[in-house]
């Protein structure tokens, strides 16, 4: 496999020399070998990127002043360029974070161009509103781009999450400074190549990779009008504090500890692929996964057996192999973290029924076996804290009221799923769960509907028309009674 090395940054519509000297090296989580490097952005690079984004937003022929249809043409070209690189994008993500390639093709290769097309059409279709006022005049309600966006993304679904932000932002007429996570930078540089090839106007999109200090610098930068962040709850709190002080609008997509609630009539085996996708996808490294499995006492042993059988039989391997269902975790740090939770699950009294260690056949890479604990108390650490690895906690419940109580007994509220043979019953149950999103017999973030969390899972929504509103200011012009049409 060839390595990918970059020595310039995409800022102001061009590849520029970095202002600092530091480098980010990316190692394969599968082989532990060096697979690429990029310049690490410095504060001066963020300054340059924000200046470029400001000029593109405020200067002559500003991006936000273009007719939406004109922006749509450019964004369609960007989508085309991404599509022609989709296979390479998926492969780069898989090589960097261990996401199984079939998942990467969908989330990382397929999703970004789809979102660009979806949002640029939505802005074209967004009619200016004229409301007949109660006081005789007319109110013209405009949606204006919010300005320069600082977008900060994590490593787990790097391109998919990037486009939850930049697709609506660019379509709305905003300009963007993107800070990818250091673990996954090579996909972001390929995305920048696509933007350049598509002829995005200078400064409309800028990419400056770096760690948390650089992210914090971007969040507090005086030239930024809006922050859009996805990552941990701890980082989200720090960002919210800064944005609160600055009165800077912010969207926060944070952690989760969602419940997969198995009702007593569920056909779990018949839905096992969907159950896998809702609980263990991407090696357990997705914020909305249902990692607390709530099982009815009337069928408890059977549910434990089914979940155990699922975890024990998943194909662990090189994430570039199409048959692989579980790849490595992103880093040795992440593996250490997950292993410490597995140890805690056992010492707290959980009954290990699957996994619990490293797969014997892999002598390299940050692999952890898919792991299941049964008999977990809702107050145990592994039932309360986000693990971000392939570890499920099965918790018994007596009746539906208790299941609702346990499902809601969490600091988080992001995803969830209900498993039942009776969709009406399942929907009634889903309405009682305090969460931002929840699925019946599956879990899929449909682009048309708002996605996001409550409580410690975040603030604001992405996807759907709501995801576009996050990048628009509402402005009202009051026309006097005489001018009313
Ligand atoms: P992280 O918070 O450590 O890092 C995420 C990104 O934020 C990285 O780019 C990092 O460099 C940057 N960052 C970290 N601290 C910062 C700060 N104080 N100011 C500005 N930037 C900062 O998270 P992670 O470990 O990389 O990612 C995993 C976390 O992300 C999990 O908690 C997961 O649940 C969450 N996540 C949430 C969603 C969602 O949509 N709700 C989606 C994916 C991941």
Coordinates of C-alpha atoms and ligand atoms in Angstrom, one line a residue:
X1 CA 0.0 0.0 0.0
X2 CA 1.4 3.4 -1.0
X3 CA 1.7 6.1 1.6
X4 CA -0.1 9.5 1.2
X5 CA 1.9 12.6 2.1
X6 CA 0.9 16.2 1.7
X7 CA 3.0 19.2 2.5
X8 CA 0.5 22.0 1.8
X9 CA -2.8 23.2 3.2
X10 CA -6.0 24.0 1.3
X11 CA -6.6 27.6 2.3
X12 CA -8.1 30.5 0.3
X13 CA -8.9 28.2 -2.7
X14 CA -5.3 27.1 -3.2
X15 CA -2.7 24.8 -1.8
X16 CA -0.5 27.0 0.5
X17 CA 2.7 26.5 2.4
X18 CA 1.8 25.9 6.1
X19 CA 2.9 28.7 8.5
X20 CA 4.1 26.2 11.1
X21 CA 6.4 23.2 10.9
X22 CA 4.6 20.4 12.7
X23 CA 3.3 17.3 11.0
X24 CA 0.4 15.0 11.7
X25 CA 1.3 11.3 11.0
X26 CA -1.5 8.8 10.4
X27 CA -1.0 5.2 11.3
X28 CA -3.1 2.3 10.2
X29 CA -5.1 0.9 13.0
X30 CA -5.0 -2.5 11.2
X31 CA -1.2 -2.8 10.6
X32 CA 0.0 0.0 12.9
X33 CA 2.2 1.2 10.0
X34 CA 2.6 4.8 8.9
X35 CA 0.1 5.4 6.0
X36 CA 0.4 9.2 5.5
X37 CA 1.1 12.6 6.8
X38 CA -0.1 16.2 6.5
X39 CA 1.1 19.5 7.8
X40 CA -0.5 20.3 11.2
X41 CA -2.3 23.6 11.1
X42 CA -1.1 26.4 13.4
X43 CA -3.0 29.4 14.8
X44 CA -1.5 31.4 12.0
X45 CA -3.0 29.0 9.5
X46 CA -6.4 29.3 11.2
X47 CA -6.0 33.1 11.0
X48 CA -5.3 32.9 7.2
X49 CA -8.2 30.5 6.7
X50 CA -10.7 32.6 8.6
X51 CA -9.4 35.7 6.7
X52 CA -10.0 33.9 3.4
X53 CA -13.5 32.7 4.5
X54 CA -14.3 36.3 5.6
X55 CA -13.2 37.7 2.3
X56 CA -15.3 35.1 0.4
X57 CA -18.3 36.0 2.6
X58 CA -17.9 39.8 2.9
X59 CA -15.9 40.8 -0.2
X60 CA -16.8 41.5 -3.8
X61 CA -19.0 38.8 -5.5
X62 CA -19.6 37.3 -2.1
X63 CA -20.7 33.6 -2.1
X64 CA -23.7 34.4 0.0
X65 CA -24.9 37.0 -2.4
X66 CA -25.1 34.6 -5.4
X67 CA -28.4 33.4 -6.5
X68 CA -29.0 29.9 -5.0
X69 CA -29.2 28.4 -8.5
X70 CA -25.7 29.6 -9.2
X71 CA -24.3 28.2 -6.0
X72 CA -26.2 25.0 -6.9
X73 CA -24.2 24.7 -10.1
X74 CA -20.9 24.9 -8.3
X75 CA -22.0 22.5 -5.6
X76 CA -23.2 20.0 -8.2
X77 CA -19.7 20.1 -9.7
X78 CA -18.3 19.5 -6.2
X79 CA -20.7 16.5 -5.8
X80 CA -19.5 15.1 -9.2
X81 CA -15.9 15.5 -8.2
X82 CA -16.6 13.7 -4.8
X83 CA -18.5 11.0 -6.6
X84 CA -15.5 10.3 -8.9
X85 CA -13.4 10.0 -5.8
X86 CA -16.0 8.1 -3.7
X87 CA -14.1 4.7 -3.7
X88 CA -10.8 6.4 -2.8
X89 CA -12.6 8.4 0.0
X90 CA -14.1 5.2 1.5
X91 CA -10.8 3.4 1.2
X92 CA -8.9 6.3 2.9
X93 CA -11.3 6.4 5.8
X94 CA -11.2 2.7 6.3
X95 CA -7.4 2.8 6.2
X96 CA -7.3 5.5 8.9
X97 CA -10.0 4.6 11.4
X98 CA -10.9 0.9 10.7
X99 CA -14.4 1.4 9.5
X100 CA -15.5 -1.7 7.5
X101 CA -15.2 -0.8 3.8
X102 CA -18.8 -1.6 3.0
X103 CA -19.9 0.9 5.7
X104 CA -17.4 3.5 4.5
X105 CA -18.7 3.2 0.9
X106 CA -22.1 4.2 2.1
X107 CA -21.4 6.8 4.8
X108 CA -18.2 8.3 3.5
X109 CA -18.3 7.8 -0.2
X110 CA -22.0 8.0 -0.9
X111 CA -23.5 10.4 1.7
X112 CA -21.5 13.6 1.0
X113 CA -22.5 14.2 -2.7
X114 CA -26.1 13.2 -1.8
X115 CA -26.2 15.8 0.9
X116 CA -24.7 18.5 -1.3
X117 CA -27.4 17.9 -3.9
X118 CA -30.1 17.7 -1.3
X119 CA -29.3 21.0 0.4
X120 CA -28.4 23.0 -2.7
X121 CA -31.9 22.1 -4.1
X122 CA -33.5 22.9 -0.8
X123 CA -32.1 26.5 -0.9
X124 CA -33.2 26.9 -4.5
X125 CA -36.7 25.9 -3.5
X126 CA -36.8 28.0 -0.4
X127 CA -39.3 30.8 -1.2
X128 CA -39.1 34.2 0.3
X129 CA -42.0 34.6 2.7
X130 CA -44.4 37.6 2.7
X131 CA -46.8 37.6 5.6
X132 CA -49.8 39.8 5.9
X133 CA -49.3 41.6 9.2
X134 CA -51.9 42.0 11.9
X135 CA -51.2 45.8 12.0
X136 CA -51.8 46.5 8.3
X137 CA -48.4 46.1 6.9
X138 CA -46.5 43.2 5.3
X139 CA -43.6 41.3 6.9
X140 CA -41.0 40.0 4.5
X141 CA -39.2 37.2 6.2
X142 CA -35.7 36.5 4.7
X143 CA -33.3 33.6 5.4
X144 CA -29.7 34.9 5.2
X145 CA -26.5 33.0 5.5
X146 CA -25.1 33.2 9.0
X147 CA -21.6 33.9 7.9
X148 CA -18.2 32.2 8.5
X149 CA -18.7 28.8 10.0
X150 CA -16.0 27.0 12.1
X151 CA -16.7 23.3 11.6
X152 CA -15.0 20.8 13.9
X153 CA -15.4 17.0 13.3
X154 CA -14.4 13.8 14.9
X155 CA -12.7 10.7 13.4
X156 CA -15.4 8.1 13.6
X157 CA -17.4 9.1 10.5
X158 CA -15.2 11.9 9.2
X159 CA -16.7 12.6 5.8
X160 CA -20.3 11.9 6.6
X161 CA -20.2 14.2 9.6
X162 CA -18.2 16.9 7.7
X163 CA -21.0 17.0 5.1
X164 CA -23.8 17.2 7.7
X165 CA -22.2 20.6 8.3
X166 CA -20.7 21.9 5.1
X167 CA -23.4 20.8 2.7
X168 CA -26.1 22.9 4.3
X169 CA -23.6 25.7 5.2
X170 CA -22.3 26.1 1.6
X171 CA -25.8 25.8 0.1
X172 CA -27.0 28.5 2.5
X173 CA -24.2 30.8 1.3
X174 CA -21.9 30.5 4.3
X175 CA -18.2 30.0 4.0
X176 CA -16.4 27.4 6.1
X177 CA -13.2 26.7 7.9
X178 CA -13.1 22.9 8.6
X179 CA -10.9 21.4 11.3
X180 CA -10.7 17.6 10.8
X181 CA -9.6 15.4 13.7
X182 CA -5.9 14.4 13.5
X183 CA -6.7 10.7 13.3
X184 CA -8.5 11.2 9.9
X185 CA -7.0 13.9 7.8
X186 CA -6.2 12.1 4.5
X187 CA -9.9 12.0 3.5
X188 CA -10.3 15.7 4.2
X189 CA -7.4 16.5 1.9
X190 CA -8.9 14.4 -0.8
X191 CA -12.2 16.3 -0.3
X192 CA -10.2 19.6 -0.7
X193 CA -8.8 18.3 -4.0
X194 CA -12.4 17.7 -5.1
X195 CA -13.4 21.2 -4.0
X196 CA -10.5 22.7 -6.0
X197 CA -11.3 20.6 -9.1
X198 CA -14.9 21.7 -8.9
X199 CA -13.9 25.4 -8.9
X200 CA -15.3 26.4 -5.5
X201 CA -14.6 30.1 -5.3
X202 CA -11.5 31.0 -3.3
X203 CA -12.0 31.0 0.4
X204 CA -15.4 29.4 0.4
X205 CA -14.0 26.2 2.0
X206 CA -10.7 25.9 3.9
X207 CA -9.2 22.9 5.6
X208 CA -6.9 23.2 8.6
X209 CA -6.2 20.0 10.5
X210 CA -5.0 19.9 14.1
X211 CA -5.9 18.8 17.6
X212 CA -8.0 20.2 20.4
X213 CA -6.0 23.4 21.0
X214 CA -6.3 24.4 17.4
X215 CA -10.1 23.6 17.5
X216 CA -10.4 25.8 20.6
X217 CA -8.6 28.6 18.8
X218 CA -11.0 28.3 15.9
X219 CA -14.0 28.3 18.2
X220 CA -13.0 31.6 19.8
X221 CA -11.7 33.3 16.7
X222 CA -13.2 36.8 16.3
X223 CA -13.8 36.2 12.6
X224 CA -16.1 33.2 13.1
X225 CA -19.9 33.7 13.1
X226 CA -21.1 30.2 13.9
X227 CA -19.6 27.0 15.3
X228 CA -20.8 23.5 14.3
X229 CA -19.2 20.8 16.4
X230 CA -19.4 17.0 16.6
X231 CA -17.5 15.2 19.2
X232 CA -17.4 14.3 22.9
X233 CA -19.6 15.7 25.5
X234 CA -16.6 17.0 27.4
X235 CA -15.3 19.0 24.4
X236 CA -18.9 20.1 23.7
X237 CA -19.2 21.7 27.2
X238 CA -15.9 23.6 26.7
X239 CA -17.0 24.9 23.3
X240 CA -20.5 25.8 24.6
X241 CA -18.8 27.9 27.4
X242 CA -16.7 29.8 24.9
X243 CA -19.7 30.3 22.6
X244 CA -21.9 31.4 25.5
X245 CA -19.4 34.0 26.5
X246 CA -19.1 35.2 22.9
X247 CA -22.9 34.9 22.2
X248 CA -21.8 32.8 19.2
X249 CA -24.4 30.4 17.8
X250 CA -23.3 26.8 18.1
X251 CA -24.6 23.4 17.2
X252 CA -23.4 20.5 19.3
X253 CA -23.7 16.8 18.3
X254 CA -22.2 15.0 21.3
X255 CA -22.0 11.6 22.9
X256 CA -24.7 9.0 23.5
X257 CA -25.7 5.9 25.5
X258 CA -28.8 4.9 23.7
X259 CA -31.1 2.0 24.5
X260 CA -32.1 -0.8 22.2
X261 CA -35.4 -1.9 23.8
X262 CA -36.5 -5.4 23.0
X263 CA -40.2 -5.8 23.6
X264 CA -41.6 -9.2 24.6
X265 CA -43.0 -9.9 21.1
X266 CA -39.9 -9.1 19.2
X267 CA -38.4 -11.3 16.5
X268 CA -34.8 -10.4 17.2
X269 CA -33.3 -13.2 15.2
X270 CA -35.4 -12.3 12.2
X271 CA -34.1 -8.8 12.4
X272 CA -30.5 -9.6 13.4
X273 CA -28.8 -7.7 10.6
X274 CA -30.7 -4.5 11.5
X275 CA -30.0 -5.2 15.2
X276 CA -26.3 -5.4 14.4
X277 CA -26.4 -2.2 12.4
X278 CA -28.2 -0.4 15.3
X279 CA -25.9 -1.6 18.1
X280 CA -22.4 -2.6 16.9
X281 CA -21.8 -0.9 13.5
X282 CA -18.5 0.7 12.8
X283 CA -16.8 -1.3 15.5
X284 CA -19.1 0.3 18.1
X285 CA -17.7 3.8 17.2
X286 CA -20.9 5.7 16.4
X287 CA -22.6 8.1 18.8
X288 CA -26.2 6.9 18.3
X289 CA -25.7 3.1 18.7
X290 CA -28.0 1.3 21.1
X291 CA -25.4 0.0 23.4
X292 CA -27.8 -0.7 26.3
X293 CA -29.9 -3.7 25.4
X294 CA -33.1 -3.8 27.5
X295 CA -34.5 -7.3 27.6
X296 CA -37.8 -8.4 29.0
X297 CA -37.6 -10.9 31.9
X298 CA -40.1 -13.2 30.2
X299 CA -37.6 -13.8 27.4
X300 CA -34.4 -12.8 29.1
X301 CA -32.3 -15.9 28.5
X302 CA -33.3 -16.1 24.9
X303 CA -32.4 -12.4 24.2
X304 CA -29.1 -12.8 26.0
X305 CA -28.4 -15.9 23.8
X306 CA -29.3 -14.1 20.6
X307 CA -27.1 -11.0 21.4
X308 CA -24.3 -13.2 22.5
X309 CA -24.5 -15.4 19.4
X310 CA -24.5 -12.2 17.2
X311 CA -21.4 -10.8 18.9
X312 CA -19.5 -14.1 19.0
X313 CA -20.1 -14.8 15.3
X314 CA -19.2 -11.5 13.7
X315 CA -16.4 -11.6 11.2
X316 CA -13.4 -9.7 12.6
X317 CA -10.7 -8.8 10.2
X318 CA -9.0 -6.3 7.9
X319 CA -11.6 -3.6 7.4
X320 CA -10.6 -3.3 3.7
X321 CA -12.0 -6.9 3.2
X322 CA -15.6 -6.8 2.0
X323 CA -16.6 -9.6 4.3
X324 CA -15.3 -7.9 7.5
X325 CA -18.0 -6.8 9.9
X326 CA -15.7 -5.7 12.7
X327 CA -12.4 -3.9 12.2
X328 CA -9.9 -2.4 14.6
X329 CA -10.6 0.6 16.9
X330 CA -9.1 3.9 15.7
X331 CA -6.1 4.0 18.0
X332 CA -4.3 2.2 20.8
X333 CA -5.6 5.0 23.2
X334 CA -9.2 4.1 22.2
X335 CA -8.5 0.4 22.6
X336 CA -7.1 1.0 26.1
X337 CA -10.2 3.0 27.0
X338 CA -12.5 0.3 25.8
X339 CA -10.5 -2.4 27.6
X340 CA -10.7 -0.4 30.8
X341 CA -14.5 -0.4 30.5
X342 CA -14.6 -4.1 29.8
X343 CA -12.6 -4.6 33.0
X344 CA -15.0 -2.4 34.9
X345 CA -18.0 -4.2 33.5
X346 CA -16.7 -7.5 35.0
X347 CA -15.6 -6.0 38.4
X348 CA -19.0 -4.3 38.8
X349 CA -20.7 -7.7 38.5
X350 CA -21.7 -7.9 34.8
X351 CA -21.7 -11.5 33.4
X352 CA -19.4 -11.7 30.4
X353 CA -21.1 -13.8 27.7
X354 CA -19.1 -12.9 24.6
X355 CA -15.7 -11.5 23.8
X356 CA -13.9 -9.5 26.5
X357 CA -10.5 -9.7 25.0
X358 CA -8.4 -9.2 21.8
X359 CA -8.9 -11.6 18.9
X360 CA -6.2 -14.2 19.0
X361 CA -5.7 -14.4 15.3
X362 CA -4.7 -10.7 15.0
X363 CA -1.2 -10.0 16.2
X364 CA -1.2 -6.4 14.9
X365 CA -3.8 -3.6 15.1
X366 CA -6.1 -2.2 17.7
X367 CA -8.7 -5.0 17.7
X368 CA -11.1 -5.7 20.5
X369 CA -13.6 -8.6 20.3
X370 CA -17.3 -7.7 20.2
X371 CA -18.2 -8.0 23.8
X372 CA -21.5 -8.7 25.7
X373 CA -22.2 -8.4 29.4
X374 CA -25.5 -9.8 30.7
X375 CA -27.1 -9.0 34.1
X376 CA -26.0 -5.4 34.0
X377 CA -27.5 -3.1 36.6
X378 CA -28.7 0.2 35.1
X379 CA -26.4 2.0 37.5
X380 CA -23.2 0.2 36.5
X381 CA -20.6 2.3 34.8
X382 CA -20.9 0.4 31.5
X383 CA -24.6 1.1 31.5
X384 CA -24.1 4.8 32.1
X385 CA -20.9 6.0 30.3
X386 CA -20.3 6.1 26.6
X387 CA -17.7 3.4 25.8
X388 CA -17.3 4.0 22.0
X389 CA -16.3 0.4 21.2
X390 CA -18.0 -2.9 20.5
X391 CA -19.4 -3.5 24.0
X392 CA -23.1 -4.2 24.8
X393 CA -24.7 -4.2 28.2
X394 CA -27.8 -6.4 28.5
X395 CA -30.2 -5.1 31.2
X396 CA -33.3 -7.0 32.3
X397 CA -36.7 -5.3 32.9
X398 CA -40.0 -6.6 34.4
X399 CA -42.6 -4.6 32.4
X400 CA -42.9 -1.7 29.9
X401 CA -43.0 0.9 32.6
X402 CA -39.7 -0.2 34.0
X403 CA -38.2 -0.4 30.5
X404 CA -39.2 3.2 29.9
X405 CA -37.7 4.2 33.3
X406 CA -34.4 2.5 32.5
X407 CA -34.3 3.8 29.0
X408 CA -34.7 7.3 30.3
X409 CA -32.3 6.9 33.2
X410 CA -29.3 8.4 31.4
X411 CA -27.5 11.7 31.0
X412 CA -27.7 11.2 27.2
X413 CA -30.5 11.3 24.7
X414 CA -29.4 10.8 21.1
X415 CA -30.6 7.6 19.5
X416 CA -32.4 4.4 20.4
X417 CA -34.4 1.6 18.9
X418 CA -37.5 -0.5 19.8
X419 CA -37.8 -4.1 18.6
X420 CA -41.3 -5.5 18.3
X421 CA -43.6 -7.5 16.1
X422 CA -46.3 -4.8 16.6
X423 CA -45.4 -1.5 15.0
X424 CA -48.2 0.4 16.6
X425 CA -47.1 -0.8 20.0
X426 CA -43.5 0.0 19.2
X427 CA -44.4 3.6 18.1
X428 CA -46.4 4.1 21.3
X429 CA -43.3 3.0 23.3
X430 CA -40.9 5.1 21.2
X431 CA -42.9 8.2 22.1
X432 CA -42.2 7.6 25.8
X433 CA -38.4 7.5 25.3
X434 CA -36.6 10.8 26.0
X435 CA -34.3 11.0 23.1
X436 CA -33.7 13.0 19.9
X437 CA -34.1 10.1 17.5
X438 CA -35.4 6.5 17.7
X439 CA -36.0 3.7 15.2
X440 CA -38.4 0.8 15.1
X441 CA -36.8 -2.6 14.2
X442 CA -33.9 -0.6 12.6
X443 CA -32.1 2.7 13.0
X444 CA -31.2 4.9 10.1
X445 CA -30.5 8.6 10.0
X446 CA -32.7 9.6 7.1
X447 CA -31.4 12.8 5.5
X448 CA -34.9 14.3 5.3
X449 CA -35.5 14.3 9.1
X450 CA -33.8 16.2 11.9
X451 CA -31.0 14.3 13.8
X452 CA -29.6 15.4 17.1
X453 CA -29.6 14.9 20.8
X454 CA -31.1 16.2 24.1
X455 CA -29.5 16.5 27.5
X456 CA -25.8 15.7 27.4
X457 CA -26.1 14.6 23.8
X458 CA -26.1 18.1 22.5
X459 CA -28.0 21.1 21.2
X460 CA -29.5 21.8 17.8
X461 CA -30.2 19.5 14.8
X462 CA -28.5 18.4 11.6
X463 CA -30.2 17.0 8.5
X464 CA -33.6 17.9 7.2
X465 CA -34.7 21.5 6.7
X466 CA -33.7 22.0 10.4
X467 CA -30.1 21.3 9.5
X468 CA -30.2 24.1 6.9
X469 CA -31.8 26.6 9.4
X470 CA -28.8 26.2 11.6
X471 CA -26.8 28.1 9.0
X472 CA -29.4 30.9 8.3
X473 CA -30.3 34.0 10.1
X474 CA -33.9 35.1 9.9
X475 CA -34.4 38.8 9.0
X476 CA -37.7 40.6 8.9
X477 CA -38.4 43.7 6.8
X478 CA -41.6 45.4 7.8
X479 CA -43.3 47.0 4.8
X480 CA -45.6 49.8 5.8
X481 CA -49.4 49.5 5.2
X482 CA -49.2 51.6 2.1
X483 CA -46.6 49.4 0.4
X484 CA -48.5 46.2 1.2
X485 CA -49.4 44.2 -1.8
Ligands
LIG1 P1 -13.3 14.7 20.8 O1 -14.3 15.6 21.4 O2 -12.1 14.4 21.5 O3 -12.8 15.3 19.4 C1 -13.7 15.7 18.3 C2 -13.1 16.8 17.5 O4 -13.1 18.0 18.4 C3 -11.7 16.6 17.1 O5 -11.5 17.3 15.8 C4 -10.9 17.3 18.2 O6 -9.6 17.7 17.7 C5 -11.8 18.5 18.5 N1 -11.7 19.0 19.9 C6 -11.5 18.3 21.0 N2 -11.6 19.2 22.1 C7 -11.9 20.4 21.6 C8 -12.1 21.7 22.2 N3 -12.0 21.8 23.5 N4 -12.3 22.7 21.4 C9 -12.4 22.6 20.0 N5 -12.2 21.4 19.4 C10 -11.9 20.3 20.2 O7 -14.1 13.4 20.3 P2 -13.5 12.1 19.7 O8 -13.1 11.2 20.8 O9 -12.6 12.4 18.6 O10 -14.9 11.5 19.0 C11 -15.7 10.7 19.7 C12 -16.9 11.4 20.3 O11 -17.7 12.1 19.3 C13 -17.8 10.5 21.0 O12 -18.2 11.0 22.3 C14 -19.0 10.4 20.1 O13 -20.2 10.1 20.8 C15 -19.0 11.8 19.6 N6 -19.8 11.8 18.3 C16 -21.0 12.4 18.3 C17 -21.8 12.4 17.2 C18 -23.1 13.0 17.1 O14 -23.6 13.3 16.0 N7 -23.8 13.3 18.2 C19 -21.3 11.8 16.0 C20 -20.0 11.2 16.1 C21 -19.3 11.3 17.2

